[in-house]
Amino acid sequence: MAFDLAATLTPGLAQRKQQQLYRTRKRVDSAQGVALQCDGRPLLSFCSNDYLGLANHPALVKAMHNGVERFGVGSGASHLICGHSHAHHALEEALAAFTQRPRALLFSSGYMANLGVVNALATRQQTIHTDRLNHASLIDAVRLSDATLRRYPHNDVEVLETRLNREDRSHPFIITDGLFSMDGDIAPLPQLVESANRHNALLMVDDAHGIGVLGKEGRGTIEHYGLDHGDVPILVGTLGKAFGTFGAFVAGSDELIETLIQKARTYIYTTALPPAIAHATLTSLELIKTEAWRREQLQTLVKQFRSGAQQLGLRLAPSTTPIQPLLIGDAGEAMRISQQLQQQGILISAIRPPTVPDNTARLRITFSANHSAQHIEQLLSALDSIIKHNAR
Ligand SMILES: *Cc1c(COP(=O)(O)O)cnc(C)c1O
């Protein structure tokens, strides 16, 4: 008899359901934006990473059309065979200039960029120190490598420093998210840079959520702190969030990029992004550079939301960014509130373990430059009525 795969999987699925950890998908029938058509009904969305509201921007849609007309749809091969198009190259040069670094290299996703960089650089003799709340792709990147993984408590440079003081192995590697995806707080980069310099350690920042959003010119967490390439030699940015398209990049020295081209397996052994996406991303980059009002609008929305939420007595996280989680704790309770919000026409997904630590389930509220003051009012009034209702 054939192996009964279904029967072996059933108990695990049932257990997930029972623990309120079962994951399902909603079907979005409209283009991405703050107003979604979702499972057949309109919802006001506060959960995308399209922070600047570019995913369906007319200029990007037009650039994508033009890119498809010029370059076709598929890239046909990996970058090293014959898939590296003029559009990819132009975007790499533009991203290098934007991040004020000698070179940039495109990857097909942020997940793959992280796996590729860490595995191209890390050695068996190294310890990699990562923040406990770093993104899953960074954890997986280190697990896949020959290096030893050590996770320090969230943003705790003192603990990291103690460990680095005791370190007797060859140059340590420190990796942190720039802007933390599920908490909305910003890594203490100046202190991490000092620590890295004191211990001859290599510092890498994954700025998936910061790039385009933080800094006056949108150059992310590094600009936010007035730091530069000399302070943080390896920068990873993603294009599927604030840029509104898809893919990712690594920016740094010529030697770093050449090493990645030689050695990063997730770069070498995968098909290049569709060139039209790279072409459209050039337009995102122009909007990011020229339309600072999008970042200013986000700041205005954050202030409005936080002062309103404080008046309602909601449990806010210490975040000044467009990621504003409401801590709930219990996974089932977070699911319930998310469903109640949906009944009121508002889409906010509940984020549960293992994406976040046990007992820290939350509603991850995110803002887009396309949200208005009136949208925030709507959100606050829905949260107010649900929380009052649940308290009864
Ligand atoms: C989203 C994200 C990634 C993965 O990027 P993709 O392009 O979506 O694969 C990596 N790191 C962080 C911190 C992220 O938030």
XYZ file of C-alpha atoms in Angstrom, residues 57-338:
282
model
C 0.734 53.824 -8.600
C -0.171 54.844 -12.176
C 3.428 55.797 -12.990
C 4.627 52.338 -11.907
C 1.886 50.585 -13.826
C 2.908 52.547 -16.912
C 6.610 51.816 -16.393
C 5.793 48.118 -16.034
C 3.889 48.188 -19.338
C 6.793 49.907 -21.038
C 9.230 47.430 -19.495
C 7.222 44.464 -20.738
C 7.052 45.942 -24.222
C 10.770 46.483 -24.298
C 12.069 43.413 -22.406
C 9.248 40.875 -22.598
C 7.964 38.979 -19.575
C 10.475 36.353 -18.458
C 14.181 36.900 -17.852
C 14.922 33.498 -19.383
C 17.869 32.499 -17.196
C 19.939 33.332 -14.136
C 22.061 36.501 -14.127
C 25.276 34.586 -14.826
C 23.947 32.722 -17.881
C 22.060 35.209 -20.052
C 19.338 36.651 -17.803
C 21.134 39.852 -16.680
C 19.272 42.519 -18.579
C 20.008 46.168 -19.254
C 17.087 46.950 -16.896
C 18.662 44.986 -14.015
C 21.971 46.702 -14.585
C 20.436 50.179 -14.682
C 18.548 49.514 -11.444
C 21.701 48.234 -9.715
C 23.525 51.418 -10.646
C 20.624 53.582 -9.472
C 20.378 51.698 -6.164
C 24.126 52.029 -5.568
C 23.875 55.807 -6.121
C 20.764 56.036 -3.912
C 22.363 54.152 -1.021
C 25.654 56.032 -1.534
C 27.642 52.843 -1.972
C 30.040 51.705 -4.711
C 27.871 48.828 -5.913
C 24.504 47.095 -5.541
C 23.393 43.624 -6.597
C 19.814 42.538 -7.281
C 18.385 39.366 -5.782
C 15.048 37.766 -6.616
C 13.773 38.262 -3.057
C 14.863 39.530 0.339
C 14.731 36.013 1.732
C 17.193 34.911 -0.909
C 19.422 37.968 -0.465
C 19.835 37.159 3.227
C 20.545 33.482 2.607
C 22.989 34.401 -0.151
C 25.008 37.049 1.682
C 25.390 35.184 4.955
C 26.380 31.942 3.262
C 28.821 33.586 0.873
C 30.643 35.300 3.749
C 30.325 33.251 6.941
C 32.945 30.682 7.924
C 33.009 27.763 10.344
C 35.320 29.748 12.627
C 32.816 32.573 13.059
C 30.059 33.356 15.515
C 27.113 35.284 14.098
C 25.346 37.461 16.645
C 21.764 38.246 15.690
C 18.971 40.155 17.399
C 16.381 37.819 18.889
C 13.636 39.529 16.869
C 15.422 39.431 13.517
C 13.383 38.305 10.531
C 13.000 34.563 9.913
C 15.073 34.750 6.726
C 18.088 35.914 8.756
C 17.671 33.083 11.226
C 17.459 30.593 8.362
C 20.461 32.188 6.678
C 22.624 31.581 9.745
C 21.250 28.083 10.300
C 22.219 27.144 6.776
C 25.755 28.425 7.254
C 28.743 26.766 8.958
C 28.961 29.562 11.519
C 27.691 29.398 15.103
C 24.422 31.232 15.817
C 24.010 33.357 18.958
C 20.904 35.436 19.477
C 21.087 38.452 21.790
C 18.031 39.920 23.568
C 16.180 42.465 21.444
C 18.253 45.638 20.917
C 20.386 44.760 23.964
C 23.813 46.084 22.998
C 25.102 45.527 26.547
C 24.560 41.778 26.374
C 26.034 41.717 22.889
C 29.053 43.664 24.148
C 29.613 41.180 27.019
C 29.535 38.317 24.556
C 31.881 40.060 22.142
C 34.303 40.711 25.012
C 34.461 36.982 25.685
C 34.703 36.084 22.028
C 37.933 34.330 21.077
C 37.004 33.354 17.536
C 37.882 35.154 14.315
C 36.085 38.396 13.446
C 32.496 38.142 14.629
C 29.535 38.938 12.425
C 26.633 41.057 13.745
C 23.306 41.091 11.916
C 20.253 43.166 12.739
C 17.018 44.290 11.165
C 17.056 48.089 10.699
C 13.370 48.674 11.436
C 11.854 45.639 13.174
C 9.030 44.214 11.127
C 6.652 43.077 13.881
C 7.454 45.711 16.530
C 8.078 48.876 14.547
C 11.053 49.959 16.624
C 14.447 50.880 15.201
C 17.715 49.083 15.950
C 20.252 51.112 18.006
C 22.626 51.314 15.048
C 25.084 53.905 16.420
C 25.787 51.668 19.435
C 25.989 48.571 17.259
C 28.469 50.339 14.974
C 30.628 51.282 17.992
C 30.487 47.737 19.269
C 31.374 46.306 15.867
C 34.309 48.702 15.502
C 35.635 47.936 18.976
C 35.649 44.213 18.261
C 36.655 44.229 14.601
C 33.263 42.724 13.774
C 31.375 42.832 10.502
C 27.987 44.565 10.663
C 25.080 43.804 8.337
C 21.720 45.596 8.382
C 18.571 44.180 6.794
C 16.547 47.323 6.171
C 13.564 45.687 4.469
C 11.097 47.983 6.280
C 13.282 51.069 6.711
C 14.391 51.680 3.145
C 12.184 54.267 1.446
C 10.421 55.024 4.748
C 13.029 56.366 7.175
C 15.432 59.243 6.621
C 14.676 62.571 4.998
C 15.573 61.199 1.577
C 14.229 57.709 2.249
C 17.622 56.040 2.497
C 16.438 54.140 5.545
C 17.705 53.425 9.030
C 21.289 54.294 8.106
C 20.276 57.784 6.976
C 17.945 58.119 9.984
C 21.027 57.965 12.227
C 23.335 59.926 9.916
C 25.556 56.863 9.392
C 27.166 55.737 6.160
C 28.743 52.900 4.216
C 31.883 53.008 6.382
C 29.769 52.283 9.478
C 27.605 49.533 7.990
C 29.486 47.677 5.243
C 26.573 45.412 4.253
C 23.086 46.751 3.567
C 20.174 44.599 2.412
C 17.045 46.302 1.105
C 13.864 44.835 -0.336
C 11.780 46.093 -3.233
C 8.453 44.421 -2.393
C 7.632 46.779 0.490
C 8.069 50.575 0.259
C 9.273 50.278 -3.350
C 5.947 48.657 -4.262
C 7.439 46.117 -6.702
C 9.356 42.895 -6.018
C 12.877 41.659 -5.353
C 15.748 42.830 -3.195
C 19.278 44.165 -3.293
C 22.540 44.114 -1.404
C 24.653 47.282 -1.431
C 28.298 47.643 -0.444
C 31.846 47.643 -1.746
C 32.960 46.414 -5.149
C 34.713 43.495 -3.412
C 31.540 42.515 -1.526
C 29.427 42.521 -4.694
C 32.046 40.618 -6.716
C 32.272 38.009 -3.952
C 28.484 37.604 -3.966
C 28.480 37.165 -7.743
C 31.080 34.391 -7.361
C 29.695 32.684 -4.273
C 26.100 33.521 -3.303
C 24.186 30.379 -4.212
C 20.765 32.077 -4.075
C 22.107 34.538 -6.630
C 23.787 32.023 -8.922
C 21.252 29.211 -8.983
C 18.019 31.051 -9.582
C 16.270 32.825 -12.424
C 16.746 36.593 -12.602
C 13.756 38.821 -11.763
C 11.564 39.697 -14.737
C 13.418 42.694 -16.230
C 10.186 44.709 -16.480
C 10.015 44.651 -12.681
C 13.506 46.099 -12.483
C 12.494 48.697 -15.057
C 9.373 49.668 -13.052
C 11.440 49.828 -9.866
C 13.489 52.654 -11.402
C 10.265 54.657 -11.376
C 9.622 53.738 -7.717
C 13.059 54.975 -6.878
C 12.346 58.318 -8.577
C 9.112 58.669 -6.571
C 10.911 57.738 -3.352
C 13.534 60.404 -3.988
C 11.256 63.186 -5.219
C 8.051 62.716 -3.200
C 9.141 63.283 0.380
C 5.502 64.129 1.168
C 4.804 60.376 1.295
C 7.155 59.963 4.253
C 5.763 63.135 5.871
C 2.197 61.864 5.439
C 3.193 58.628 7.208
C 4.558 60.612 10.142
C 1.334 62.631 10.346
C -0.768 59.455 10.368
C 1.413 57.863 13.047
C 1.018 60.914 15.317
C -2.739 61.017 14.803
C -3.094 57.302 15.484
C -0.914 57.281 18.585
C -2.596 60.228 20.237
C -6.047 58.786 19.468
C -5.062 55.312 20.670
C -3.622 56.732 23.877
C -6.926 58.465 24.620
C -8.666 55.117 24.156
C -6.192 53.468 26.522
C -4.896 50.990 23.935
C -1.666 49.106 24.577
C 0.695 50.741 22.102
C 4.235 49.638 21.395
C 7.110 52.135 21.628
C 7.184 52.756 17.881
C 7.499 55.987 15.935
C 7.218 54.280 12.549
C 4.339 53.219 10.245
C 4.388 49.798 11.959
C 2.152 50.223 15.034
C 1.460 46.867 16.680
C -1.284 46.520 19.287
C -0.134 43.896 21.746
C -2.852 41.394 22.633
C -0.939 38.405 24.010
C -3.272 35.474 23.488
C -3.367 34.134 19.921
C -7.094 33.302 20.031
C -7.964 36.757 21.352
C -5.894 38.424 18.618
C -7.736 36.334 16.010
C -11.088 37.284 17.506
C -10.353 41.019 17.421
C -9.079 40.728 13.864
